[in-house]
Coordinates of N, CA and C in Angstrom, one line a residue:
M189 N 22.5 -27.5 14.2 CA 22.1 -28.0 15.5 C 21.9 -26.9 16.6
K190 N 22.7 -25.9 16.5 CA 22.6 -24.8 17.5 C 21.2 -24.1 17.3
Y191 N 20.8 -24.0 16.0 CA 19.5 -23.3 15.8 C 18.4 -24.2 16.4
L192 N 18.5 -25.5 16.1 CA 17.4 -26.4 16.7 C 17.4 -26.3 18.2
N193 N 18.6 -26.2 18.8 CA 18.7 -26.0 20.3 C 17.9 -24.8 20.7
V194 N 18.1 -23.7 20.0 CA 17.4 -22.5 20.3 C 15.9 -22.6 20.3
F195 N 15.4 -23.3 19.2 CA 14.0 -23.6 19.1 C 13.5 -24.5 20.3
D196 N 14.3 -25.4 20.7 CA 13.9 -26.3 21.8 C 13.8 -25.5 23.1
V197 N 14.8 -24.6 23.3 CA 14.8 -23.8 24.5 C 13.7 -22.8 24.6
A198 N 13.4 -22.2 23.4 CA 12.4 -21.2 23.3 C 11.0 -21.7 23.6
G199 N 10.8 -23.0 23.4 CA 9.5 -23.5 23.6 C 8.5 -23.5 22.4
P200 N 7.3 -24.0 22.6 CA 6.4 -24.1 21.5 C 5.9 -22.8 20.9
V201 N 6.0 -21.7 21.6 CA 5.5 -20.4 21.2 C 6.3 -19.9 20.0
V202 N 7.6 -20.4 19.9 CA 8.5 -19.9 18.9 C 7.9 -20.2 17.5
W203 N 7.2 -21.3 17.3 CA 6.7 -21.7 16.0 C 5.6 -20.7 15.5
P204 N 4.6 -20.4 16.3 CA 3.7 -19.4 15.7 C 4.3 -18.0 15.5
L205 N 5.3 -17.7 16.3 CA 6.0 -16.4 16.1 C 6.8 -16.5 14.8
L206 N 7.4 -17.6 14.5 CA 8.1 -17.7 13.2 C 7.1 -17.7 12.0
G207 N 5.9 -18.3 12.2 CA 4.9 -18.3 11.2 C 4.4 -16.9 11.0
M208 N 4.3 -16.1 12.0 CA 3.8 -14.7 11.8 C 4.9 -13.9 11.1
A209 N 6.2 -14.2 11.4 CA 7.3 -13.5 10.7 C 7.3 -13.8 9.2
V210 N 7.1 -15.0 8.9 CA 7.0 -15.4 7.4 C 5.8 -14.8 6.8
F211 N 4.7 -14.8 7.5 CA 3.4 -14.2 7.0 C 3.6 -12.7 6.7
G212 N 4.2 -12.0 7.7 CA 4.5 -10.6 7.6 C 5.4 -10.2 6.4
L213 N 6.5 -11.0 6.3 CA 7.4 -10.8 5.2 C 6.8 -11.0 3.8
T214 N 5.9 -12.0 3.7 CA 5.2 -12.3 2.5 C 4.3 -11.1 2.1
I215 N 3.6 -10.6 3.0 CA 2.7 -9.4 2.8 C 3.6 -8.3 2.3
F216 N 4.7 -8.0 3.1 CA 5.5 -6.9 2.8 C 6.1 -6.9 1.3
F217 N 6.7 -8.1 1.0 CA 7.3 -8.2 -0.3 C 6.2 -8.2 -1.5
E218 N 5.1 -8.7 -1.2 CA 4.0 -8.7 -2.2 C 3.6 -7.3 -2.5
R219 N 3.3 -6.5 -1.4 CA 2.9 -5.1 -1.5 C 4.0 -4.2 -2.1
A220 N 5.3 -4.4 -1.7 CA 6.4 -3.6 -2.2 C 6.5 -3.9 -3.7
T221 N 6.4 -5.1 -4.1 CA 6.5 -5.5 -5.6 C 5.3 -4.8 -6.3
F222 N 4.1 -4.9 -5.8 CA 3.0 -4.3 -6.4 C 3.2 -2.8 -6.6
F223 N 3.6 -2.1 -5.6 CA 3.8 -0.6 -5.7 C 4.9 -0.3 -6.7
Q224 N 5.9 -1.1 -6.8 CA 7.0 -0.9 -7.8 C 6.5 -1.0 -9.2
K225 N 5.4 -1.8 -9.4 CA 4.9 -2.0 -10.7 C 3.9 -0.8 -11.1
V226 N 3.1 -0.4 -10.1 CA 2.1 0.6 -10.4 C 2.5 2.0 -10.3
Q227 N 3.5 2.3 -9.6 CA 3.9 3.7 -9.4 C 4.8 4.2 -10.6
I228 N 4.3 5.2 -11.3 CA 5.0 5.7 -12.4 C 5.4 7.2 -12.2
N229 N 6.1 7.7 -13.1 CA 6.5 9.2 -13.1 C 5.2 9.9 -13.6
A230 N 4.4 10.5 -12.6 CA 3.2 11.1 -13.0 C 3.4 12.3 -13.8
S231 N 4.4 13.1 -13.6 CA 4.6 14.3 -14.4 C 4.9 14.0 -15.8
D232 N 5.8 13.0 -16.1 CA 6.1 12.7 -17.5 C 4.9 12.1 -18.2
F233 N 4.2 11.2 -17.4 CA 3.0 10.6 -18.0 C 2.0 11.6 -18.4
L234 N 1.7 12.6 -17.5 CA 0.7 13.6 -17.9 C 1.1 14.5 -19.0
D235 N 2.4 14.8 -19.0 CA 2.9 15.6 -20.1 C 2.8 14.9 -21.4
G236 N 3.0 13.6 -21.4 CA 2.9 12.8 -22.7 C 1.4 12.8 -23.1
I237 N 0.5 12.6 -22.2 CA -0.9 12.6 -22.5 C -1.4 14.0 -23.1
I238 N -1.0 15.0 -22.5 CA -1.4 16.4 -22.9 C -0.8 16.7 -24.3
N239 N 0.4 16.3 -24.5 CA 1.0 16.5 -25.8 C 0.3 15.8 -26.9
L240 N -0.2 14.5 -26.6 CA -1.0 13.8 -27.6 C -2.3 14.5 -27.8
L241 N -2.9 15.0 -26.8 CA -4.2 15.6 -26.9 C -4.1 16.9 -27.8
K242 N -3.0 17.6 -27.5 CA -2.8 18.9 -28.3 C -2.6 18.6 -29.8
K243 N -2.1 17.4 -30.1 CA -2.0 17.0 -31.5 C -3.2 16.3 -32.1
N244 N -4.3 16.3 -31.3 CA -5.5 15.6 -31.7 C -5.4 14.1 -31.8
R245 N -4.5 13.6 -31.0 CA -4.3 12.1 -31.1 C -4.9 11.5 -29.8
S246 N -6.2 11.7 -29.6 CA -6.8 11.3 -28.4 C -6.9 9.8 -28.3
L247 N -7.0 9.1 -29.4 CA -7.1 7.6 -29.4 C -5.7 7.0 -28.9
E248 N -4.6 7.6 -29.3 CA -3.3 7.2 -28.8 C -3.2 7.5 -27.3
A249 N -3.7 8.6 -26.9 CA -3.7 8.9 -25.5 C -4.4 7.9 -24.6
L250 N -5.6 7.5 -25.1 CA -6.4 6.5 -24.4 C -5.7 5.1 -24.4
T251 N -5.1 4.8 -25.5 CA -4.3 3.5 -25.6 C -3.1 3.5 -24.6
L252 N -2.5 4.7 -24.5 CA -1.4 4.8 -23.6 C -1.8 4.6 -22.2
C253 N -3.0 5.1 -21.8 CA -3.6 4.9 -20.5 C -3.9 3.5 -20.2
E254 N -4.5 2.8 -21.2 CA -4.8 1.4 -21.1 C -3.6 0.5 -20.9
E255 N -2.5 0.9 -21.6 CA -1.3 0.0 -21.5 C -0.5 0.3 -20.3
T256 N -0.8 1.4 -19.6 CA 0.0 1.8 -18.4 C -0.7 1.3 -17.2
R257 N 0.0 0.6 -16.3 CA -0.6 0.1 -15.1 C -0.6 1.2 -14.0
G258 N -1.6 1.0 -13.1 CA -1.6 1.9 -11.9 C -2.8 2.9 -11.9
P259 N -3.0 3.5 -10.7 CA -4.1 4.4 -10.5 C -4.0 5.7 -11.3
V260 N -2.8 6.2 -11.5 CA -2.6 7.4 -12.2 C -3.1 7.3 -13.6
A261 N -2.8 6.3 -14.3 CA -3.2 6.0 -15.6 C -4.8 5.8 -15.7
A262 N -5.3 5.1 -14.7 CA -6.7 4.9 -14.6 C -7.5 6.2 -14.4
I263 N -7.0 7.1 -13.7 CA -7.7 8.4 -13.5 C -7.7 9.2 -14.8
V264 N -6.5 9.2 -15.5 CA -6.5 10.0 -16.7 C -7.4 9.3 -17.8
R265 N -7.4 8.0 -17.8 CA -8.3 7.3 -18.8 C -9.7 7.7 -18.5
S266 N -10.2 7.7 -17.3 CA -11.5 8.0 -17.0 C -11.9 9.4 -17.4
A267 N -10.9 10.3 -17.1 CA -11.1 11.7 -17.5 C -11.3 11.9 -19.0
L268 N -10.4 11.2 -19.7 CA -10.4 11.2 -21.2 C -11.7 10.7 -21.8
L269 N -12.3 9.6 -21.2 CA -13.5 9.1 -21.6 C -14.7 10.0 -21.4
H270 N -14.5 11.0 -20.5 CA -15.6 12.0 -20.3 C -15.1 13.4 -20.8
R271 N -14.2 13.4 -21.8 CA -13.6 14.6 -22.2 C -14.6 15.6 -22.7
N272 N -15.6 15.2 -23.3 CA -16.6 16.2 -23.9 C -17.8 16.4 -23.0
S273 N -17.7 15.9 -21.7 CA -18.8 16.1 -20.7 C -18.6 17.4 -20.0
S274 N -19.5 17.7 -19.1 CA -19.4 18.9 -18.3 C -18.3 18.8 -17.2
K275 N -18.0 19.9 -16.6 CA -17.0 19.9 -15.6 C -17.3 18.9 -14.4
L276 N -18.6 19.0 -14.0 CA -19.1 18.1 -12.9 C -18.9 16.7 -13.3
E277 N -19.3 16.3 -14.5 CA -19.2 14.9 -14.9 C -17.7 14.4 -15.0
I278 N -16.8 15.3 -15.4 CA -15.4 14.9 -15.4 C -14.9 14.7 -14.0
Q279 N -15.3 15.6 -13.1 CA -14.9 15.6 -11.7 C -15.4 14.3 -11.1
D280 N -16.7 14.0 -11.3 CA -17.3 12.7 -10.8 C -16.6 11.5 -11.3
A281 N -16.2 11.5 -12.6 CA -15.5 10.3 -13.2 C -14.2 10.1 -12.5
I282 N -13.5 11.2 -12.3 CA -12.2 11.1 -11.6 C -12.3 10.6 -10.2
Q283 N -13.3 11.2 -9.4 CA -13.5 10.8 -8.1 C -13.9 9.3 -7.9
S284 N -14.7 8.9 -8.9 CA -15.2 7.5 -8.8 C -14.0 6.5 -9.0
V285 N -13.1 6.8 -9.9 CA -11.9 5.9 -10.1 C -11.0 6.0 -8.9
A286 N -10.8 7.2 -8.3 CA -10.0 7.3 -7.1 C -10.6 6.5 -6.0
M287 N -11.9 6.5 -5.8 CA -12.5 5.7 -4.7 C -12.3 4.2 -4.9
L288 N -12.2 3.8 -6.1 CA -11.9 2.4 -6.4 C -10.5 2.0 -6.2
E289 N -9.6 2.9 -6.6 CA -8.1 2.6 -6.6 C -7.5 2.7 -5.2
I290 N -7.9 3.6 -4.4 CA -7.3 3.8 -3.1 C -7.4 2.6 -2.2
P291 N -8.6 1.9 -2.1 CA -8.6 0.7 -1.3 C -7.7 -0.4 -1.8
I292 N -7.5 -0.5 -3.1 CA -6.5 -1.5 -3.6 C -5.1 -1.2 -3.2
L293 N -4.8 0.1 -3.1 CA -3.4 0.5 -2.6 C -3.2 0.1 -1.1
S294 N -4.3 0.3 -0.3 CA -4.2 0.0 1.1 C -4.4 -1.5 1.5
K295 N -4.7 -2.3 0.5 CA -5.0 -3.7 0.7 C -3.9 -4.4 1.5
R296 N -4.3 -5.2 2.5 CA -3.4 -6.1 3.3 C -2.5 -5.3 4.3
Q297 N -2.5 -4.0 4.3 CA -1.6 -3.3 5.2 C -2.0 -3.5 6.6
R298 N -3.3 -3.7 6.9 CA -3.8 -3.9 8.2 C -3.3 -5.2 8.8
L299 N -3.0 -6.2 7.9 CA -2.5 -7.4 8.4 C -1.1 -7.3 9.0
L300 N -0.3 -6.4 8.4 CA 1.0 -6.1 9.0 C 0.9 -5.5 10.4
G301 N -0.1 -4.6 10.5 CA -0.4 -4.0 11.8 C -0.8 -5.1 12.8
T302 N -1.6 -6.1 12.3 CA -2.0 -7.2 13.2 C -0.8 -8.0 13.6
V303 N 0.2 -8.3 12.7 CA 1.4 -9.0 13.1 C 2.2 -8.2 14.1
A304 N 2.3 -6.9 13.9 CA 3.0 -6.0 14.8 C 2.4 -6.0 16.2
G305 N 1.1 -6.1 16.3 CA 0.4 -6.1 17.6 C 0.4 -7.5 18.3
L306 N 0.3 -8.5 17.5 CA 0.2 -9.9 18.1 C 1.5 -10.5 18.5
S307 N 2.6 -10.1 17.8 CA 3.9 -10.7 18.0 C 4.4 -10.5 19.4
P308 N 4.4 -9.3 20.0 CA 4.9 -9.1 21.3 C 4.0 -9.8 22.4
M309 N 2.7 -9.9 22.0 CA 1.8 -10.6 23.0 C 2.1 -12.1 23.0
L310 N 2.4 -12.6 21.8 CA 2.7 -14.0 21.8 C 4.0 -14.3 22.5
G311 N 5.0 -13.3 22.4 CA 6.3 -13.4 23.1 C 6.1 -13.4 24.6
L312 N 5.2 -12.5 25.0 CA 4.9 -12.5 26.5 C 4.1 -13.7 26.9
L313 N 3.3 -14.3 26.1 CA 2.6 -15.5 26.4 C 3.7 -16.6 26.6
G314 N 4.7 -16.7 25.7 CA 5.7 -17.6 25.9 C 6.5 -17.4 27.2
S315 N 6.7 -16.2 27.6 CA 7.4 -15.9 28.9 C 6.5 -16.3 30.1
V316 N 5.2 -16.1 30.0 CA 4.3 -16.5 31.1 C 4.3 -18.0 31.2
L317 N 4.2 -18.7 30.1 CA 4.2 -20.2 30.1 C 5.5 -20.7 30.7
S318 N 6.6 -20.1 30.4 CA 7.9 -20.5 30.9 C 8.0 -20.3 32.4
C319 N 7.4 -19.2 32.8 CA 7.5 -18.9 34.3 C 6.6 -19.8 35.1
L320 N 5.4 -20.2 34.5 CA 4.5 -21.1 35.1 C 5.2 -22.5 35.2
D321 N 5.9 -22.9 34.1 CA 6.6 -24.1 34.1 C 7.7 -24.1 35.2
S322 N 8.4 -23.0 35.4 CA 9.4 -22.8 36.4 C 8.8 -23.0 37.8
L323 N 7.6 -22.5 38.0 CA 7.0 -22.6 39.3 C 6.7 -24.1 39.6
Q324 N 6.3 -24.8 38.6 CA 6.1 -26.2 38.8 C 7.4 -27.0 39.1
K325 N 8.4 -26.5 38.5 CA 9.7 -27.2 38.7 C 10.4 -26.8 40.0
L326 N 9.8 -25.8 40.7 CA 10.4 -25.5 42.0 C 10.3 -26.6 43.0
R327 N 9.4 -27.5 42.7 CA 9.2 -28.7 43.6 C 10.4 -29.7 43.4
S328 N 11.1 -29.6 42.3 CA 12.2 -30.5 42.0 C 13.4 -30.2 42.8
P329 N 14.2 -31.2 43.2 CA 15.4 -30.9 44.0 C 16.5 -30.2 43.1
L330 N 16.4 -30.4 41.8 CA 17.4 -29.8 40.9 C 16.9 -28.4 40.4
I331 N 16.7 -27.5 41.3 CA 16.1 -26.2 41.0 C 16.9 -25.4 40.0
A332 N 18.2 -25.2 40.2 CA 19.0 -24.4 39.3 C 19.1 -24.9 37.9
A333 N 19.3 -26.3 37.9 CA 19.4 -26.9 36.5 C 18.1 -26.8 35.7
N334 N 17.0 -26.8 36.4 CA 15.7 -26.7 35.7 C 15.4 -25.3 35.4
L335 N 15.8 -24.3 36.2 CA 15.3 -22.9 35.9 C 16.1 -22.2 34.8
N336 N 17.3 -22.5 34.6 CA 18.2 -21.8 33.6 C 17.6 -21.9 32.2
P337 N 17.2 -23.1 31.7 CA 16.7 -23.1 30.4 C 15.3 -22.4 30.3
D338 N 14.5 -22.4 31.4 CA 13.2 -21.8 31.3 C 13.3 -20.3 31.3
F339 N 14.3 -19.7 32.0 CA 14.5 -18.3 31.9 C 15.0 -17.9 30.5
S340 N 15.8 -18.7 29.9 CA 16.3 -18.5 28.5 C 15.1 -18.5 27.6
S341 N 14.2 -19.5 27.8 CA 13.0 -19.6 27.0 C 12.1 -18.3 27.1
A342 N 12.0 -17.8 28.3 CA 11.2 -16.6 28.5 C 11.8 -15.4 27.8
L343 N 13.1 -15.3 27.9 CA 13.8 -14.1 27.2 C 13.8 -14.3 25.7
L344 N 14.0 -15.5 25.2 CA 14.0 -15.7 23.8 C 12.7 -15.4 23.1
T345 N 11.6 -15.8 23.7 CA 10.3 -15.6 23.1 C 9.9 -14.1 23.1
T346 N 10.2 -13.5 24.2 CA 9.9 -12.0 24.3 C 10.7 -11.2 23.3
A347 N 12.0 -11.6 23.2 CA 12.9 -10.8 22.3 C 12.5 -11.1 20.8
L348 N 12.1 -12.3 20.5 CA 11.7 -12.7 19.2 C 10.4 -12.0 18.8
G349 N 9.4 -12.0 19.8 CA 8.2 -11.3 19.6 C 8.3 -9.8 19.3
L350 N 9.2 -9.2 20.1 CA 9.4 -7.7 20.0 C 10.1 -7.4 18.7
S351 N 11.1 -8.3 18.3 CA 11.8 -8.1 17.0 C 10.9 -8.1 15.8
I352 N 10.0 -9.1 15.8 CA 9.0 -9.3 14.7 C 8.1 -8.1 14.7
A353 N 7.7 -7.6 15.9 CA 6.8 -6.5 16.0 C 7.4 -5.2 15.4
V354 N 8.7 -5.0 15.7 CA 9.4 -3.8 15.3 C 9.5 -3.9 13.7
L355 N 9.9 -5.0 13.2 CA 10.1 -5.2 11.7 C 8.7 -5.0 11.0
A356 N 7.7 -5.6 11.6 CA 6.3 -5.4 11.0 C 5.9 -4.0 11.0
Y357 N 6.1 -3.3 12.1 CA 5.7 -1.9 12.2 C 6.5 -1.0 11.2
C358 N 7.8 -1.3 11.1 CA 8.6 -0.5 10.1 C 8.1 -0.8 8.7
G359 N 7.8 -2.1 8.4 CA 7.3 -2.4 7.1 C 6.0 -1.8 6.8
K360 N 5.1 -1.7 7.7 CA 3.8 -1.1 7.6 C 4.0 0.4 7.3
E361 N 4.9 1.1 8.0 CA 5.1 2.5 7.8 C 5.7 2.8 6.4
F362 N 6.6 1.9 6.0 CA 7.2 2.1 4.7 C 6.2 1.9 3.6
L363 N 5.3 0.9 3.7 CA 4.3 0.7 2.7 C 3.3 1.9 2.8
R364 N 3.0 2.4 4.0 CA 2.1 3.6 4.0 C 2.7 4.8 3.4
S365 N 4.0 5.0 3.5 CA 4.6 6.1 2.8 C 4.5 5.9 1.3
R366 N 4.6 4.7 0.8 CA 4.4 4.5 -0.6 C 3.0 4.8 -1.1
V367 N 2.1 4.4 -0.3 CA 0.6 4.6 -0.6 C 0.4 6.2 -0.6
D368 N 0.9 6.9 0.4 CA 0.8 8.3 0.4 C 1.4 9.0 -0.8
S369 N 2.5 8.5 -1.2 CA 3.2 9.0 -2.4 C 2.4 8.8 -3.7
I370 N 1.8 7.6 -3.8 CA 1.0 7.3 -5.0 C -0.3 8.2 -5.0
I371 N -0.9 8.3 -3.8 CA -2.1 9.2 -3.7 C -1.8 10.6 -4.0
R372 N -0.6 11.1 -3.6 CA -0.3 12.5 -4.0 C -0.1 12.6 -5.6
D373 N 0.5 11.6 -6.2 CA 0.6 11.5 -7.6 C -0.8 11.5 -8.3
M374 N -1.7 10.8 -7.7 CA -3.1 10.7 -8.2 C -3.8 12.1 -8.1
E375 N -3.6 12.7 -7.0 CA -4.2 14.1 -6.8 C -3.7 15.1 -7.8
W376 N -2.3 15.1 -7.9 CA -1.7 16.0 -8.8 C -2.1 15.8 -10.2
T377 N -2.1 14.5 -10.6 CA -2.5 14.2 -12.0 C -4.0 14.5 -12.3
A378 N -4.8 14.2 -11.3 CA -6.3 14.5 -11.4 C -6.5 16.0 -11.6
H379 N -5.8 16.8 -10.8 CA -5.9 18.2 -11.0 C -5.4 18.7 -12.3
G380 N -4.3 18.1 -12.8 CA -3.7 18.6 -14.1 C -4.6 18.2 -15.2
I381 N -5.1 17.0 -15.3 CA -5.9 16.6 -16.4 C -7.3 17.3 -16.4
Y382 N -7.8 17.5 -15.2 CA -9.1 18.2 -15.0 C -9.0 19.6 -15.5
R383 N -7.9 20.2 -15.1 CA -7.7 21.6 -15.5 C -7.6 21.7 -17.0
Y384 N -6.8 20.8 -17.6 CA -6.6 20.9 -19.1 C -7.9 20.6 -19.8
L385 N -8.6 19.6 -19.4 CA -9.9 19.3 -20.1 C -10.9 20.3 -20.0
T386 N -11.1 20.9 -18.8 CA -12.1 22.0 -18.6 C -11.7 23.2 -19.4
L387 N -10.5 23.6 -19.4 CA -10.1 24.7 -20.2 C -10.3 24.4 -21.7
E388 N -10.0 23.2 -22.1 CA -10.2 22.8 -23.5 C -11.7 22.9 -23.9
V389 N -12.6 22.4 -23.0 CA -14.0 22.5 -23.2 C -14.5 23.9 -23.3
Q390 N -14.0 24.8 -22.4 CA -14.3 26.2 -22.5 C -13.8 26.8 -23.8
G391 N -12.6 26.4 -24.2 CA -12.1 27.0 -25.5 C -12.9 26.5 -26.6
N392 N -13.4 25.3 -26.6 CA -14.2 24.8 -27.7 C -15.5 25.5 -27.8
K393 N -16.1 25.8 -26.6 CA -17.3 26.5 -26.6 C -17.2 27.9 -27.1
R394 N -16.1 28.6 -26.8 CA -15.8 29.9 -27.3 C -15.7 29.9 -28.8
V395 N -15.0 28.9 -29.3 CA -14.8 28.7 -30.7 C -16.1 28.5 -31.4
S396 N -17.0 27.6 -30.8 CA -18.3 27.4 -31.4 C -19.1 28.6 -31.4
S397 N -19.1 29.4 -30.4 CA -19.9 30.6 -30.3 C -19.5 31.6 -31.3
S398 N -18.2 31.8 -31.4 CA -17.7 32.8 -32.4 C -18.0 32.3 -33.8
T399 N -17.9 31.0 -34.1 CA -18.2 30.5 -35.4 C -19.7 30.8 -35.7
F400 N -20.6 30.5 -34.7 CA -22.0 30.7 -34.9 C -22.3 32.2 -35.2
L401 N -21.7 33.1 -34.5 CA -21.9 34.5 -34.6 C -21.4 35.0 -36.0
E402 N -20.3 34.5 -36.4 CA -19.8 34.8 -37.8 C -20.8 34.4 -38.9
A403 N -21.3 33.1 -38.7 CA -22.2 32.6 -39.7 C -23.5 33.4 -39.7
D404 N -23.9 33.8 -38.5 CA -25.2 34.6 -38.4 C -25.1 35.9 -39.0
S405 N -23.9 36.6 -38.8 CA -23.7 37.9 -39.3 C -23.6 37.9 -40.8
S406 N -23.1 36.8 -41.4 CA -23.0 36.7 -42.8 C -24.3 36.4 -43.5

């Protein structure tokens, strides 16, 4: 009953504020769960892939990439599919996947920023509406009795709006830090697999050239 009393005192603006709070929490937990699933140990994953490639088990390496979720595995998979291509083609393949994956990581984060921006404005709107209502009630003989709940309403909506804004902003910054962490993993993995594959291609070319020269001299 006390909670219902608070909602009554706070006025109608409290309901859209609560709706925004629920909306923001839903986005935050959905994104946090998504990042938990797609972020892997990039170092261990790349080491495993390179070990398989060194053992000429490229099919197993590709299968591992396909079975592993996330942008890191997608980048390695794209590089492996262009393993026998030129350096530029390998680089283009990696960049193409990165350009597709990064927007997926940043998906819905702007909505949290919208919640953080709109919540205090809604709270202030509630305050303004309460003050306007108070001015109307100044004509009543029971001034003190009428003004007390209205001031409570103004304070409650402002406090609620600011609280939601602070939480939404913190949630957005947390998610952005996760995105930055995954992007760093992507960059590190892309550099590692590119370096390995280009050195491997150069090594194969040297082997082919030496084999050709030996055959020619014989």
